Short mmCIF file of C-alpha atoms in Angstrom, two decimals:
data_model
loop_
_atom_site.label_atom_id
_atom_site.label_comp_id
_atom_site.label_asym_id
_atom_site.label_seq_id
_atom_site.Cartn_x
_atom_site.Cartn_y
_atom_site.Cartn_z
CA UNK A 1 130.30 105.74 93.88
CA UNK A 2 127.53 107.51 92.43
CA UNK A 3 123.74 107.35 94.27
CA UNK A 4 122.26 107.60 90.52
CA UNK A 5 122.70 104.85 88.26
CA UNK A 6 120.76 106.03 85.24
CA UNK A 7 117.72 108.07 84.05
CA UNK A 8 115.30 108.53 81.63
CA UNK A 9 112.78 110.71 80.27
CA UNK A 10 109.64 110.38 77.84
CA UNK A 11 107.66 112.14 76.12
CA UNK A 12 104.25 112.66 77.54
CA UNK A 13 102.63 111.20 80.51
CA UNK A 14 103.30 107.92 81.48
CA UNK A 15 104.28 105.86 84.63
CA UNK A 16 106.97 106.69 87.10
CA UNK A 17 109.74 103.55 87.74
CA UNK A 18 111.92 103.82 90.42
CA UNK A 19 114.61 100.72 90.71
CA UNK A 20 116.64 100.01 93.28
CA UNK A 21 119.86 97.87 92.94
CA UNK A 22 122.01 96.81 96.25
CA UNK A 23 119.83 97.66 99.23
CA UNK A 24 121.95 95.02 100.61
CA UNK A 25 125.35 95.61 100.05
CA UNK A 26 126.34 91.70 99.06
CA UNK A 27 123.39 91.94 96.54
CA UNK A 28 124.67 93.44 93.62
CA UNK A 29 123.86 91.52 90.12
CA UNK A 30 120.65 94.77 89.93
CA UNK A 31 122.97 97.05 90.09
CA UNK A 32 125.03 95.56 87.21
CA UNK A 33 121.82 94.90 85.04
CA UNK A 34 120.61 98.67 86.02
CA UNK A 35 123.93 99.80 84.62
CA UNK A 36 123.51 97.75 81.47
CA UNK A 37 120.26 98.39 80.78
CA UNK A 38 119.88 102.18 81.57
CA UNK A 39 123.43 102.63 79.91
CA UNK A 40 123.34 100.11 77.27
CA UNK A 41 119.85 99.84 75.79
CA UNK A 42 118.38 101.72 72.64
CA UNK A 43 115.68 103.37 74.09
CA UNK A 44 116.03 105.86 71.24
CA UNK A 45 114.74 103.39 68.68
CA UNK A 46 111.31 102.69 70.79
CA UNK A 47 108.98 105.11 72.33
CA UNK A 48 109.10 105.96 76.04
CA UNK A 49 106.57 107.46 78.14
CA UNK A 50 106.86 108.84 81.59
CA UNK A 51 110.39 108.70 83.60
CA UNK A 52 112.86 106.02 84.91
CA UNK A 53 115.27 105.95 87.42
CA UNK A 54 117.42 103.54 88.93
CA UNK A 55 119.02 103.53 92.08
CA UNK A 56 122.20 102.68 94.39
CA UNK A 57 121.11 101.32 97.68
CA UNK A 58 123.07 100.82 100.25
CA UNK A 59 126.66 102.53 99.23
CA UNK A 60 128.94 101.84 102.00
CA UNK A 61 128.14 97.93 102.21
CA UNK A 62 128.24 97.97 98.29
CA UNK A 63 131.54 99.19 98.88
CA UNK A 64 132.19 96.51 101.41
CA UNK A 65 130.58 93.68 99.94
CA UNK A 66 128.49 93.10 102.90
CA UNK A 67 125.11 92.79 103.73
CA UNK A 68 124.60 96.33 105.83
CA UNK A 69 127.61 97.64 108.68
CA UNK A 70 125.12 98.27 111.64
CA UNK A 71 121.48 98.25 110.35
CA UNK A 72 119.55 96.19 107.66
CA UNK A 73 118.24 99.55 105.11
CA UNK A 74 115.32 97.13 104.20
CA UNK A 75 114.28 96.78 107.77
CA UNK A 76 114.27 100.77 108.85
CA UNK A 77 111.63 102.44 106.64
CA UNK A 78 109.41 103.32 109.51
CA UNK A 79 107.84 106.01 111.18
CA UNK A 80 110.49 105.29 114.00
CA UNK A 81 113.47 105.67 112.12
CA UNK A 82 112.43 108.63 110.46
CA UNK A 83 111.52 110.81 113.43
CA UNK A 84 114.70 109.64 115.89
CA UNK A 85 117.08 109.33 112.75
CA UNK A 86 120.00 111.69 114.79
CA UNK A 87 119.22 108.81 117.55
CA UNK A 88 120.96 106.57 115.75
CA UNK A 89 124.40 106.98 115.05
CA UNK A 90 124.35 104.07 112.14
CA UNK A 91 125.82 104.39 108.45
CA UNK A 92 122.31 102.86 107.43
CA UNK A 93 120.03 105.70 108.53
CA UNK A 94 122.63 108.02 106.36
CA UNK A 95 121.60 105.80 103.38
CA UNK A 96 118.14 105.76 104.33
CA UNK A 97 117.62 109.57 104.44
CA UNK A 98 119.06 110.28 101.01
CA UNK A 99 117.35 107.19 99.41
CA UNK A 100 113.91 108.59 100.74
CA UNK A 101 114.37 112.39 99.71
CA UNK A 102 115.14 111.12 96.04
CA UNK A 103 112.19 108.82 95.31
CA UNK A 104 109.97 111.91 97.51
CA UNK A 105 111.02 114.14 95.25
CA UNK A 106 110.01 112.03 92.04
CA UNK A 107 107.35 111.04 93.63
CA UNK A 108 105.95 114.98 93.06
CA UNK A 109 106.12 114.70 90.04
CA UNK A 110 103.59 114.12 87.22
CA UNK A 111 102.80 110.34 86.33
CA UNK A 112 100.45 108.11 85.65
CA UNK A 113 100.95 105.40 88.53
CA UNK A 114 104.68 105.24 90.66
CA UNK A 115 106.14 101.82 90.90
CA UNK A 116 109.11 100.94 92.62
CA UNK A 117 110.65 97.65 92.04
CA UNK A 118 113.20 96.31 94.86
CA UNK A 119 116.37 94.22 93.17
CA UNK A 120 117.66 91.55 95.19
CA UNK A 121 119.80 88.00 95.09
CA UNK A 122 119.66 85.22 97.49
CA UNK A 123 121.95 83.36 99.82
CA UNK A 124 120.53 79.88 98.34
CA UNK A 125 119.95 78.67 94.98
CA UNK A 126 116.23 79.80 93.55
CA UNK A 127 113.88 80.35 90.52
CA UNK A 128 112.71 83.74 89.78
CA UNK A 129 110.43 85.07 92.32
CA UNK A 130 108.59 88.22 93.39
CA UNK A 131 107.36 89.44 96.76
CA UNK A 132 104.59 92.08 96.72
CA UNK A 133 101.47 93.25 98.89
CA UNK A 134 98.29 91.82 98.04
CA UNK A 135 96.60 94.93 96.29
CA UNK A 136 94.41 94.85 92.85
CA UNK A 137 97.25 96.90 91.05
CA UNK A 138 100.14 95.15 92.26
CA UNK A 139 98.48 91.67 91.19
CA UNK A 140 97.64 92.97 88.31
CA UNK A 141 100.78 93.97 87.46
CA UNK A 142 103.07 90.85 88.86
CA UNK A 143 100.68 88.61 86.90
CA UNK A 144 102.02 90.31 83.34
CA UNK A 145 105.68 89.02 84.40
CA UNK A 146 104.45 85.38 84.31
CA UNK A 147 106.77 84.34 87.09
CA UNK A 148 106.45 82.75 90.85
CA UNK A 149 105.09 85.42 93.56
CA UNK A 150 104.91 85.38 96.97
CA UNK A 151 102.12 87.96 99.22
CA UNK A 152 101.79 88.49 102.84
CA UNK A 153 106.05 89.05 103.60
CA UNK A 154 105.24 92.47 104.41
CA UNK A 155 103.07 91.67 107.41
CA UNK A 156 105.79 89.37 108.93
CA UNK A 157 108.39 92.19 108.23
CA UNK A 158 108.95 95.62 110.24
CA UNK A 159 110.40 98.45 108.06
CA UNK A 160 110.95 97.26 104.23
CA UNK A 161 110.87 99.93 101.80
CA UNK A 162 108.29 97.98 99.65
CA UNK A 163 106.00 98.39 102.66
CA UNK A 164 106.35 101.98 102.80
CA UNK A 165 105.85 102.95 99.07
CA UNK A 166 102.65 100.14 99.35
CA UNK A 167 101.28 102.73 102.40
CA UNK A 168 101.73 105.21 100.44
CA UNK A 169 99.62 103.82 97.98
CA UNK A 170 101.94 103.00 95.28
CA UNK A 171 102.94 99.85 93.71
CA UNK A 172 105.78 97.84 94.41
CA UNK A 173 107.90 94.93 94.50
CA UNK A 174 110.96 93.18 95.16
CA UNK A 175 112.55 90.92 92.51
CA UNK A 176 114.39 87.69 93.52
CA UNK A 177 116.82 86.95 90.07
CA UNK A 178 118.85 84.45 91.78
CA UNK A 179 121.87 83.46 93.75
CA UNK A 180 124.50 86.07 95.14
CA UNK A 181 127.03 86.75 92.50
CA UNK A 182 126.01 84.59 89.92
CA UNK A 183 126.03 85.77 86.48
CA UNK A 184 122.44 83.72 85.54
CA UNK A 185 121.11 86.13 87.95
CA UNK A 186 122.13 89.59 86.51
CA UNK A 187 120.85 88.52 82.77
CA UNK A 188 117.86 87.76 84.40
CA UNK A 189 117.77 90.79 86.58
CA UNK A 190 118.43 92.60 82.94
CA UNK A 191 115.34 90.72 81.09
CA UNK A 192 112.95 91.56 84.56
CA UNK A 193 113.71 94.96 84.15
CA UNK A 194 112.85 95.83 80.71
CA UNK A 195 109.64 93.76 81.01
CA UNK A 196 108.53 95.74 84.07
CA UNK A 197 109.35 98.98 81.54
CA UNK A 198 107.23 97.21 78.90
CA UNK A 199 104.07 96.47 81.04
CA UNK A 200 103.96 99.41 82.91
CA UNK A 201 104.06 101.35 79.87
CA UNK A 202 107.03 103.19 79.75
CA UNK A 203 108.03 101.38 76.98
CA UNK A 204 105.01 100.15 75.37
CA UNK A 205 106.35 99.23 71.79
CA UNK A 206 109.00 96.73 72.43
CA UNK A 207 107.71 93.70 69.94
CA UNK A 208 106.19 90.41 70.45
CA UNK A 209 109.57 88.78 69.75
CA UNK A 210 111.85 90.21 72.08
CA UNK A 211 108.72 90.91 74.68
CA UNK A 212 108.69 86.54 74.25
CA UNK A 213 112.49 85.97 74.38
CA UNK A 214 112.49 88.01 77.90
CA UNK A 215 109.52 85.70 79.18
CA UNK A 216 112.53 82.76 78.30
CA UNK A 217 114.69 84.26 79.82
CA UNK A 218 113.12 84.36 83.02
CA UNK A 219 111.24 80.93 82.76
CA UNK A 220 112.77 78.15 84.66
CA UNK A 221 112.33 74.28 84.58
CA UNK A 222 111.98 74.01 88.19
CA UNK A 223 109.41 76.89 88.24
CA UNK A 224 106.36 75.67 90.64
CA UNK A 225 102.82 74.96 88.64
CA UNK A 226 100.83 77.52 90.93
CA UNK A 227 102.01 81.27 90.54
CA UNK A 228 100.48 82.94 93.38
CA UNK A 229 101.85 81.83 97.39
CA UNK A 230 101.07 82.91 100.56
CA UNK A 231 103.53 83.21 103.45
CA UNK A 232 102.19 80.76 106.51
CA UNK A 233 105.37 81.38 109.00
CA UNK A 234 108.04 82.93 109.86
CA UNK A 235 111.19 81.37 111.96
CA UNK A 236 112.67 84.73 114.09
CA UNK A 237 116.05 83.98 114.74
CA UNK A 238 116.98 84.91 118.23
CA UNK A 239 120.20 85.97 120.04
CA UNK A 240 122.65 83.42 120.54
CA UNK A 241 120.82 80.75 119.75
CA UNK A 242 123.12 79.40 117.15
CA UNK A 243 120.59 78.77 114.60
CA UNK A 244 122.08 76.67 111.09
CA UNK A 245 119.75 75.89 108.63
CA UNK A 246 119.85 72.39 107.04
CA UNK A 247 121.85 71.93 103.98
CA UNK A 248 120.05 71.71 100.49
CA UNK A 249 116.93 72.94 100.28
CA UNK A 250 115.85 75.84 98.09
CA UNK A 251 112.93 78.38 97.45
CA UNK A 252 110.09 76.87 96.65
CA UNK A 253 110.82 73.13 98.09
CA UNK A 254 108.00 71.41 99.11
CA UNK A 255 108.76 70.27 103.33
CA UNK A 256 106.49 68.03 105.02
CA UNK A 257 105.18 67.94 108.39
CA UNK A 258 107.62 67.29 111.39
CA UNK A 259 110.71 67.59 108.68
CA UNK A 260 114.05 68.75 109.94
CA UNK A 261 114.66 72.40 108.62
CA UNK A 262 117.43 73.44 111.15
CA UNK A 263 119.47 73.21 114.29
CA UNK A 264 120.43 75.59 116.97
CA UNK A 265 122.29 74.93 120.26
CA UNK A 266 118.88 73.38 121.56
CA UNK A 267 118.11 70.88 118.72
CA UNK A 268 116.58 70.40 115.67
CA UNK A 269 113.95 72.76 114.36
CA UNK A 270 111.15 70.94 112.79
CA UNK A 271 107.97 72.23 110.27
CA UNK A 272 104.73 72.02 111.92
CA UNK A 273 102.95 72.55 108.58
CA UNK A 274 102.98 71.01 105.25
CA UNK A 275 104.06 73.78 102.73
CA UNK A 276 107.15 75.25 100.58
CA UNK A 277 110.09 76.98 102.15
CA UNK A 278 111.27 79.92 101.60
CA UNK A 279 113.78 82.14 101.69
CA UNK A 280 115.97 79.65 103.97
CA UNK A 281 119.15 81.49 105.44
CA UNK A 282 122.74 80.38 104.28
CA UNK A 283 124.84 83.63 104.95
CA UNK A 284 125.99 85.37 108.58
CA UNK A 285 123.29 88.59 108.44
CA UNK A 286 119.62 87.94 108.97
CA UNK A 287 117.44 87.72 111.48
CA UNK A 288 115.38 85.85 109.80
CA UNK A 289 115.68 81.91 109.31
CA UNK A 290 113.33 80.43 106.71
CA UNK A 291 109.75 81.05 106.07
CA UNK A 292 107.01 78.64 104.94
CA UNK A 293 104.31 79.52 101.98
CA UNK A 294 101.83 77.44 100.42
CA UNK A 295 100.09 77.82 96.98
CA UNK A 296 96.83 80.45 96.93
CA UNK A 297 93.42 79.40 94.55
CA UNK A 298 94.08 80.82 91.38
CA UNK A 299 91.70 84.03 91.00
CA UNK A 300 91.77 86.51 88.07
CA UNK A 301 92.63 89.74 89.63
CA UNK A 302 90.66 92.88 89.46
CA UNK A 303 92.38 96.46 88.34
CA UNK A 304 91.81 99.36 90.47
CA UNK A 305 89.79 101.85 89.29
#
């Protein structure tokens, strides 16, 4: 299995995209979409600017169909891992090392602004969602793709990749398609992707028609009336305690006050805020349970300069 999905080159300066498909090895409808649209689409019949390149995660647990053997790769992208990586005799920091000496290396290069866009699934049911960091150019950005997105994940979270390209001062994102596995998820996956091409301006000519069929594509009837959310909490699953999350809810559920969320081998686990939830945990791997968010005032965001 090859690290290297797919790239492509422009003509003259434009923006550098850097996708990532299967971080976690159970996640992989990006990876099919990369494949389809890096191997599939007729970028020769539109112009391209700049470079794109799109990227195997985790390869062992792709293999494997799991999650990650010994480490989560979205939890290790930290000045701690990188300096004791021979301390730590996991598959994971293997991954994490070549992963971070490719997008380095493009990252020398010459472009107009780096994004890299994170490609994941979910354990439950969900609409199309985004996480990002709270910066003028990432809002700016997410706002083009006209879809749910959440800020302030990266605070709760040690380690994610996203956080370490945002410290570096670049954008990016992670992209929430859908369930595990499901085939919904990939077309969508495949529709997100060539719209972040179009509004970053790699590929800036795609027309109004197909630019509006990928905005259907990616609507959903469920989808919330506010756009922007902030995370509010974060349930830590701890050792041993047996923690199962209630049955039926999904992202972006509005929960009440004192409702029922999940059990573990003390009792139930109740919200002490009105709010969504999000994220809530129906696989093995995770250490983390659920999360809470609540809608943000609508503001127009402001573009770097």
């Amino acid at each position: 299995m090859e690290r290297i999905i797919g790239e492509i080159t422009g003509d003259g300066e434009g923006p550098l995209l850097i996708f990532i498909g299967g971080i976690h090895g159970n996640e992989t409808t990006g990876i099919s979409a990369l494949e389809k649209v890096f191997n599939e689409f007729s970028f020769g019949t539109t112009q391209v600017k700049g470079r794109a390149i799109a990227l195997r995660g985790n390869l062992e647990a792709i293999r494997q169909n799991i999650r990650y053997l010994s480490m989560d790769l979205n939890r290790i992208w930290d000045v701690k891992h990188f300096k004791r990586a021979n301390d730590y005799h996991a598959a994971e920091v293997y991954e994490l090392l070549e992963l971070r000496r490719i997008i380095e290396k493009e990252l020398k290069g010459d472009f107009s602004r780096a994004y890299l866009i994170d490609l994941h699934t979910t354990s439950a049911p969900t609409i199309p969602f985004l996480v990002t960091k709270d910066t003028p150019d990432n809002i700016s950005f997410v706002e083009n793709l006209d879809v749910p997105y959440v800020t302030g994940l990266i605070g709760y979270l040690d380690g994610t990749m996203l956080g370490w390209m945002c410290e570096k001062g670049h954008c990016g994102m992670a992209f929430e398609s859908g369930q595990h596995h499901s085939r919904v998820s990939i077309i969508k996956h495949e529709a997100f992707v060539v719209l972040s091409m179009f509004y970053s301006g790699f590929m800036p000519d795609l027309s109004d028609s197909l630019v509006s069929e990928l905005h259907e594509i990616l609507d959903d009837e469920l989808k919330p009336k506010h756009n922007h959310f902030e995370l509010i909490k974060r349930y830590k699953i701890d050792e041993e305690e047996e923690f199962k999350m209630e049955a039926g809810f999904s992202n972006f559920q509005k929960i009440i006050k004192s409702e029922v969320l999940a059990k573990n081998k003390h009792g139930d686990i109740v919200s002490d805020v009105n709010g969504n939830i999000f994220m809530p945990l129906y696989q093995s791997k995770g250490d983390d349970g659920f999360f809470i968010i609540k809608p943000c005032e609508v503001r127009k965001p402001v573009a770097a300069s």
